[in-house]
Coordinates of C-alpha atoms in Angstrom, one line a residue:
M1 CA 29.3 25.2 16.6
T2 CA 29.2 23.2 13.4
A3 CA 28.4 20.1 15.4
F4 CA 25.6 21.9 17.3
F5 CA 23.9 22.9 14.1
A6 CA 24.4 19.5 12.6
N7 CA 22.8 17.8 15.6
T8 CA 19.9 20.2 15.7
W9 CA 19.2 20.3 11.9
L10 CA 15.5 19.4 12.2
F11 CA 14.8 22.3 14.5
W12 CA 16.6 24.8 12.3
L13 CA 14.8 23.5 9.2
L14 CA 11.4 23.9 10.9
L15 CA 12.4 27.4 12.2
L16 CA 13.7 28.7 8.9
T17 CA 10.7 27.4 7.0
G18 CA 8.4 29.1 9.4
G19 CA 10.4 32.3 9.3
G20 CA 10.4 32.3 5.5
L21 CA 6.7 31.8 5.4
W22 CA 6.1 34.5 8.0
L23 CA 8.1 37.1 6.0
A24 CA 6.2 36.1 2.8
A25 CA 2.9 36.3 4.7
R26 CA 3.5 40.0 5.5
Q27 CA 3.2 40.8 1.8
S28 CA 0.6 38.2 0.6
D29 CA -2.7 36.9 1.7
Y30 CA -2.0 33.6 0.1
F31 CA 1.2 33.1 2.1
H32 CA -0.6 34.3 5.2
Y33 CA -2.9 31.3 4.6
V34 CA 0.1 29.0 4.0
F35 CA 1.8 30.3 7.2
N36 CA -1.4 29.6 9.2
R37 CA -1.7 26.1 7.8
Y38 CA 1.9 25.5 8.6
L39 CA 1.4 26.5 12.2
M40 CA -1.7 24.4 12.5
A41 CA 0.2 21.4 11.1
L42 CA 2.9 21.8 13.8
I43 CA 0.4 22.1 16.6
T44 CA -1.5 19.1 15.3
L45 CA 1.8 17.1 15.2
L46 CA 2.5 18.2 18.8
L47 CA -1.0 17.0 19.9
V48 CA -0.6 13.7 18.0
S49 CA 2.8 13.1 19.6
F50 CA 1.2 13.5 23.1
V51 CA -1.6 11.1 22.2
V52 CA 0.7 8.5 20.7
F53 CA 3.1 8.7 23.7
G54 CA 0.3 8.5 26.1
L55 CA -1.2 5.4 24.4
M56 CA 2.1 3.7 24.5
E57 CA 2.4 4.4 28.2
V58 CA -0.8 2.5 28.8
L59 CA 0.9 -0.7 27.7
P60 CA 2.2 -2.8 30.6
G61 CA 5.9 -2.9 31.4
D62 CA 8.6 -0.5 30.5
C63 CA 12.1 -0.5 28.9
A64 CA 13.9 -1.1 32.2
E65 CA 11.9 -4.2 33.1
K66 CA 12.4 -5.6 29.6
Y67 CA 16.1 -5.0 29.7
M68 CA 16.4 -6.6 33.1
A69 CA 14.3 -9.5 31.9
Y70 CA 16.7 -10.0 29.1
K71 CA 19.6 -10.0 31.5
N72 CA 17.7 -12.6 33.6
T73 CA 17.6 -14.9 30.6
Q74 CA 21.4 -14.6 30.4
G75 CA 21.8 -16.1 33.9
E76 CA 22.0 -12.9 36.0
V77 CA 19.9 -12.7 39.2
I78 CA 17.8 -9.5 39.0
S79 CA 16.3 -7.8 42.1
Q80 CA 13.7 -5.1 42.3
A81 CA 16.4 -2.6 43.4
M82 CA 18.3 -3.2 40.2
I83 CA 15.1 -2.6 38.1
D84 CA 14.4 0.6 40.0
A85 CA 18.0 1.7 39.4
E86 CA 17.8 1.0 35.7
R87 CA 14.5 2.8 35.5
A88 CA 16.1 5.9 37.2
R89 CA 19.0 5.7 34.8
M90 CA 16.7 5.7 31.8
G91 CA 14.6 8.5 33.3
L92 CA 11.5 6.3 33.5
D93 CA 10.9 7.3 37.1
Q94 CA 9.9 10.8 35.9
P95 CA 6.3 11.8 35.3
M96 CA 4.8 11.0 32.0
V97 CA 4.5 14.6 30.9
Q98 CA 8.2 15.2 31.6
R99 CA 9.2 12.1 29.6
W100 CA 7.0 13.2 26.8
L101 CA 8.6 16.7 26.8
N102 CA 12.0 15.0 26.7
W103 CA 10.9 12.8 23.8
V104 CA 9.5 15.7 21.8
T105 CA 12.6 17.8 22.5
D106 CA 14.9 15.0 21.2
L107 CA 12.6 14.5 18.2
T108 CA 12.4 18.2 17.4
L109 CA 16.0 19.0 17.8
R110 CA 17.7 15.9 16.4
G111 CA 15.0 13.8 14.8
D112 CA 15.7 11.2 17.4
L113 CA 12.7 8.8 17.8
G114 CA 14.0 7.2 21.0
F115 CA 15.4 3.9 22.0
S116 CA 14.0 0.5 21.1
C117 CA 14.1 -1.9 24.0
A118 CA 13.5 -5.0 21.9
K119 CA 16.1 -4.2 19.3
R120 CA 18.6 -2.7 21.8
Q121 CA 19.3 0.2 19.5
S122 CA 17.9 3.6 18.6
V123 CA 14.5 3.6 16.8
N124 CA 16.1 5.4 13.9
L125 CA 18.5 2.5 13.3
A126 CA 15.9 -0.2 14.0
L127 CA 13.7 1.4 11.3
G128 CA 16.5 2.0 8.8
D129 CA 15.0 2.0 5.3
R130 CA 11.9 0.1 6.4
F131 CA 9.7 3.2 6.8
W132 CA 10.8 4.4 3.4
M133 CA 9.9 1.0 2.0
S134 CA 6.4 1.2 3.6
L135 CA 6.0 4.8 2.3
G136 CA 6.9 3.6 -1.2
F137 CA 4.4 0.7 -1.0
C138 CA 1.6 3.1 0.1
L139 CA 2.3 5.8 -2.4
A140 CA 2.6 3.2 -5.2
G141 CA -0.7 1.7 -4.1
L142 CA -2.4 5.1 -4.0
F143 CA -1.0 6.0 -7.4
L144 CA -2.4 2.7 -8.8
A145 CA -5.8 3.4 -7.1
Y146 CA -6.1 6.9 -8.5
L147 CA -4.7 5.9 -11.9
I148 CA -7.6 3.4 -12.3
A149 CA -10.3 5.0 -10.2
V150 CA -10.3 8.5 -11.6
P151 CA -10.8 7.8 -15.4
F152 CA -13.0 4.8 -14.9
G153 CA -15.0 6.5 -12.1
I154 CA -15.7 9.4 -14.5
L155 CA -16.7 6.9 -17.2
S156 CA -19.0 5.2 -14.8
A157 CA -20.7 8.5 -14.0
Y158 CA -20.9 9.4 -17.6
V159 CA -22.8 6.3 -18.7
L160 CA -24.9 6.1 -15.6
N161 CA -28.1 7.4 -17.2
K162 CA -27.2 6.5 -20.8
P163 CA -29.3 4.0 -22.6
W164 CA -28.0 0.7 -24.0
V165 CA -29.2 1.5 -27.5
D166 CA -29.3 4.8 -29.5
R167 CA -32.8 5.4 -30.6
N168 CA -32.3 9.1 -31.6
P169 CA -34.4 9.5 -34.9
Q170 CA -32.2 12.4 -36.0
N171 CA -29.2 10.0 -36.5
S172 CA -28.9 7.7 -39.5
P173 CA -29.1 3.9 -39.1
G174 CA -25.4 3.6 -39.4
Q175 CA -24.8 6.3 -36.7
R176 CA -27.3 4.6 -34.4
M177 CA -25.6 1.3 -34.9
R178 CA -22.2 2.7 -34.1
N179 CA -23.5 4.7 -31.1
S180 CA -25.3 1.6 -29.8
V181 CA -22.1 -0.5 -30.0
L182 CA -20.2 2.2 -28.1
L183 CA -23.0 2.6 -25.5
G184 CA -23.1 -1.2 -25.0
I185 CA -19.3 -1.4 -24.5
N186 CA -19.4 1.5 -22.0
K187 CA -22.3 0.0 -20.1
L188 CA -20.6 -3.4 -19.9
V189 CA -17.4 -1.8 -18.7
D190 CA -19.4 0.2 -16.1
L191 CA -21.1 -3.1 -15.0
Q192 CA -17.7 -4.8 -14.6
L193 CA -16.3 -1.8 -12.7
R194 CA -19.2 -1.9 -10.2
I195 CA -18.7 -5.6 -9.6
I196 CA -14.9 -5.0 -9.1
S197 CA -15.6 -2.1 -6.7
Y198 CA -18.1 -4.1 -4.6
L199 CA -15.6 -7.0 -4.5
G200 CA -12.9 -4.6 -3.4
L201 CA -14.9 -3.3 -0.6
A202 CA -16.1 -6.8 0.5
L203 CA -12.9 -8.8 0.1
P204 CA -10.2 -8.2 2.7
N205 CA -6.8 -7.4 1.5
F206 CA -5.1 -10.2 3.4
L207 CA -7.6 -12.7 1.9
L208 CA -6.8 -11.4 -1.6
A209 CA -3.0 -11.9 -0.8
L210 CA -3.6 -15.4 0.4
T211 CA -5.7 -16.2 -2.7
I212 CA -2.9 -15.0 -5.1
I213 CA -0.3 -17.0 -3.2
L214 CA -2.4 -20.1 -3.3
L215 CA -2.9 -19.7 -7.0
Y216 CA 0.9 -19.7 -7.4
V217 CA 1.2 -22.8 -5.3
F218 CA -1.5 -24.7 -7.2
A219 CA 0.2 -23.6 -10.5
G220 CA 3.5 -25.0 -9.2
E221 CA 5.2 -21.6 -9.5
P222 CA 7.4 -19.9 -6.8
T223 CA 5.3 -17.6 -4.7
P224 CA 6.1 -13.9 -5.0
T225 CA 6.5 -13.3 -1.3
G226 CA 9.1 -11.1 0.3
L227 CA 11.1 -8.7 -1.8
F228 CA 13.5 -11.1 -3.5
S229 CA 13.7 -14.8 -4.2
D230 CA 16.3 -16.9 -2.4
Q231 CA 18.6 -16.7 -5.5
W232 CA 18.9 -12.9 -5.4
R233 CA 18.3 -12.0 -1.8
N234 CA 21.9 -11.7 -0.8
V235 CA 23.3 -10.6 -4.1
P236 CA 24.4 -6.9 -4.2
W237 CA 23.0 -4.6 -6.8
F238 CA 26.4 -3.9 -8.2
V239 CA 29.0 -6.7 -8.8
D240 CA 32.4 -5.6 -10.1
G241 CA 30.9 -2.3 -11.2
S242 CA 28.1 -4.0 -13.2
F243 CA 24.5 -3.5 -12.3
Q244 CA 22.6 -6.7 -11.7
L245 CA 19.6 -6.5 -14.0
G246 CA 18.5 -10.0 -12.9
K247 CA 18.0 -8.7 -9.3
L248 CA 15.9 -5.8 -10.6
T249 CA 13.8 -8.2 -12.6
D250 CA 13.4 -10.4 -9.6
F251 CA 12.5 -7.4 -7.4
L252 CA 9.8 -6.3 -9.9
G253 CA 8.4 -9.8 -9.9
H254 CA 7.8 -9.6 -6.2
I255 CA 7.0 -5.9 -5.6
W256 CA 3.8 -5.9 -7.7
L257 CA 2.0 -8.1 -5.1
P258 CA 2.1 -5.8 -2.1
I259 CA 1.3 -2.8 -4.3
F260 CA -1.6 -4.5 -6.0
V261 CA -3.0 -5.9 -2.8
I262 CA -2.9 -2.7 -0.8
G263 CA -4.2 -0.7 -3.7
W264 CA -7.1 -3.1 -4.2
A265 CA -9.5 -1.7 -1.6
A266 CA -8.3 1.9 -2.2
T267 CA -9.2 1.5 -5.9
A268 CA -12.6 0.1 -5.1
L269 CA -13.4 2.9 -2.7
Q270 CA -12.1 5.6 -5.0
L271 CA -14.2 4.3 -7.9
Q272 CA -17.3 4.7 -5.8
T273 CA -16.1 8.1 -4.6
V274 CA -15.2 9.6 -8.0
R275 CA -18.5 8.3 -9.5
A276 CA -20.6 9.8 -6.7
L277 CA -18.8 13.2 -6.9
V278 CA -19.1 13.5 -10.6
V279 CA -22.8 12.4 -10.6
D280 CA -23.5 14.9 -7.9
E281 CA -21.8 17.7 -9.8
S282 CA -23.4 16.8 -13.1
N283 CA -26.9 17.3 -11.6
K284 CA -26.3 20.8 -10.5
L285 CA -27.8 23.9 -12.1
Y286 CA -24.6 25.3 -13.6
V287 CA -24.2 22.2 -15.6
E288 CA -27.7 22.5 -17.0
A289 CA -27.1 26.1 -17.8
A290 CA -23.9 25.2 -19.7
R291 CA -25.9 22.5 -21.6
A292 CA -28.5 25.1 -22.4
R293 CA -25.8 27.2 -24.0
G294 CA -25.0 24.4 -26.4
I295 CA -22.1 22.8 -24.6
E296 CA -22.4 19.0 -24.9
G297 CA -20.4 15.8 -24.7
F298 CA -16.8 15.5 -23.4
S299 CA -16.3 19.3 -23.4
L300 CA -19.2 19.7 -21.0
W301 CA -18.0 17.0 -18.6
A302 CA -14.4 18.0 -18.7
R303 CA -15.0 21.8 -18.1
Y304 CA -17.7 21.4 -15.4
P305 CA -18.6 18.3 -13.3
V306 CA -15.2 16.5 -13.7
R307 CA -13.1 19.6 -13.0
H308 CA -15.1 20.6 -9.9
S309 CA -15.1 17.0 -8.6
I310 CA -11.3 16.6 -8.6
S311 CA -10.6 19.1 -5.9
P312 CA -12.3 17.3 -2.9
L313 CA -10.7 14.0 -4.2
F314 CA -7.2 15.6 -4.2
N315 CA -7.8 17.0 -0.7
S316 CA -8.3 13.5 0.7
V317 CA -4.9 12.1 -0.3
G318 CA -3.6 12.2 3.2
F319 CA -6.6 10.3 4.6
D320 CA -6.3 7.8 1.8
F321 CA -2.7 7.2 2.7
Q322 CA -3.7 6.6 6.3
R323 CA -6.3 4.1 5.2
V324 CA -3.8 2.3 3.0
F325 CA -1.2 2.1 5.7
N326 CA -3.8 0.7 8.1
D327 CA -4.2 -2.2 5.7
L328 CA -0.4 -2.7 5.2
P329 CA 0.6 -4.4 8.5
I330 CA -1.5 -7.6 8.1
V331 CA -0.7 -7.7 4.4
A332 CA 3.0 -7.4 5.2
V333 CA 2.7 -10.3 7.6
V334 CA 0.9 -12.5 5.0
I335 CA 3.3 -11.6 2.2
G336 CA 6.4 -11.9 4.3
L337 CA 7.6 -8.3 4.1
T338 CA 10.0 -6.8 6.7
D339 CA 8.9 -3.1 6.3
A340 CA 7.8 -0.7 9.0
A341 CA 4.2 -2.1 9.0
A342 CA 5.5 -5.6 9.9
L343 CA 7.8 -4.0 12.5
L344 CA 4.8 -2.2 14.0
I345 CA 2.9 -5.5 14.4
E346 CA 6.0 -7.0 16.0
A347 CA 6.4 -4.1 18.4
L348 CA 2.7 -4.0 19.5
A349 CA 1.8 -7.7 19.5
M350 CA 5.1 -9.6 20.2
T351 CA 7.8 -7.5 21.9
N352 CA 5.7 -4.8 23.5
D353 CA 8.2 -2.2 22.3
Q354 CA 6.5 1.1 23.1
E355 CA 9.2 3.4 21.8
L356 CA 9.4 1.6 18.5
A357 CA 5.6 1.6 18.0
A358 CA 5.3 5.2 19.0
G359 CA 8.0 6.2 16.5
I360 CA 6.3 4.4 13.6
L361 CA 2.9 5.7 14.5
F362 CA 4.2 9.3 14.7
L363 CA 6.0 9.0 11.4
V364 CA 2.7 7.9 9.8
A365 CA 1.0 10.9 11.4
V366 CA 3.8 13.2 10.0
V367 CA 3.2 11.9 6.5
V368 CA -0.6 12.2 6.7
I369 CA -0.5 15.7 8.2
G370 CA 2.2 16.7 5.7
M371 CA 0.1 15.5 2.8
N372 CA -2.9 17.4 4.0
L373 CA -0.8 20.6 4.3
V374 CA 0.5 20.2 0.8
T375 CA -2.9 19.5 -0.7
D376 CA -4.4 22.6 1.1
V377 CA -1.6 24.8 -0.2
V378 CA -1.8 23.5 -3.7
L379 CA -5.6 23.7 -3.9
A380 CA -5.4 27.3 -2.7
A381 CA -3.0 28.0 -5.5
V382 CA -4.8 26.3 -8.4
D383 CA -8.5 26.2 -7.4
P384 CA -10.2 29.6 -8.0
R385 CA -12.9 28.9 -5.5
V386 CA -10.5 28.1 -2.7
R387 CA -8.2 31.0 -3.7
R388 CA -11.0 33.5 -3.6
S389 CA -12.0 32.2 -0.2
V390 CA -8.4 32.6 1.1
M391 CA -8.0 36.1 -0.3
S392 CA -11.4 37.3 1.0
T393 CA -10.6 36.2 4.5
G394 CA -7.0 37.3 4.6
G395 CA -5.9 33.7 5.4
Q396 CA -7.9 33.5 8.6

């Protein structure tokens, strides 16, 4: 019995989570909303799994043919009957819907992503820590993008309609001089941010990575490709119980490159997005009404346009993650990473490994849908507008 529960841990986790939310939903409109979003996320994942599995089926060949082709390279003579027998043993002779149901069942009950033909092992083992590595790259790139884009996008929106020089006659000459210097600095920063954002949208990530690598080559310095240099690649983190600080330093000297490169385009796009959202909110009537009540400066912007512009930005984190991951495979190839993105390129373009590609794509979908679920739940809890909408509709 213990082994049964241990082997079906994912199913029980999903069931207990749903059951807990259902019990809470009977007493709370908010949790009714959360329960509905949870069910919608599960249904969406089910549909995504069917689409991903169906797309992988379109690719030519199957696991049995690849396995027999591998045996053929080892000197064995392979006949069509042997291929058909291998296909029957693997269940590949069943209809596509039946095989998809088997795949979903294994995935739901045990978290089993299938068998990789090219790696000759389960997809879970083939991925190992690579997916977590890719997830870390994407999250770090997104964090960098938001860390830069949110404050500087707000600054860009704030100085959009500001003059370069303070000509307010009510201010003293010293105040006008000081204000003019600050305005000039802000306008120059805004101009540089616009140039950077346009470059970020126009310059592909892989070209940026190549440019940085070439700069290191021209400078005669070791290129920061991969995760470690040759000196530290095979050195364990702990030697005789002592942590290897040199390996950590070497790792940090390499890890900044993929994070910076994949966060480049995301930063540029979010700068434009934050600026547009804040400018749009600042032109609405409620902001003018607040200004008429005497609220000015930073207090006005923080309490009204900025506050109301963050919610839609926060709700797009899942889609931003997907966009960043889409940029990661080619960047991983250029930089020499061996994460899940590079493995996806290998599975699709080199080995034609449908099961491995399907597993990676489904995991990306899980992260995106999970992020969207979390942001919906958090926004309903902290945003009064969303919360009132949820309460008024009873979560429907």
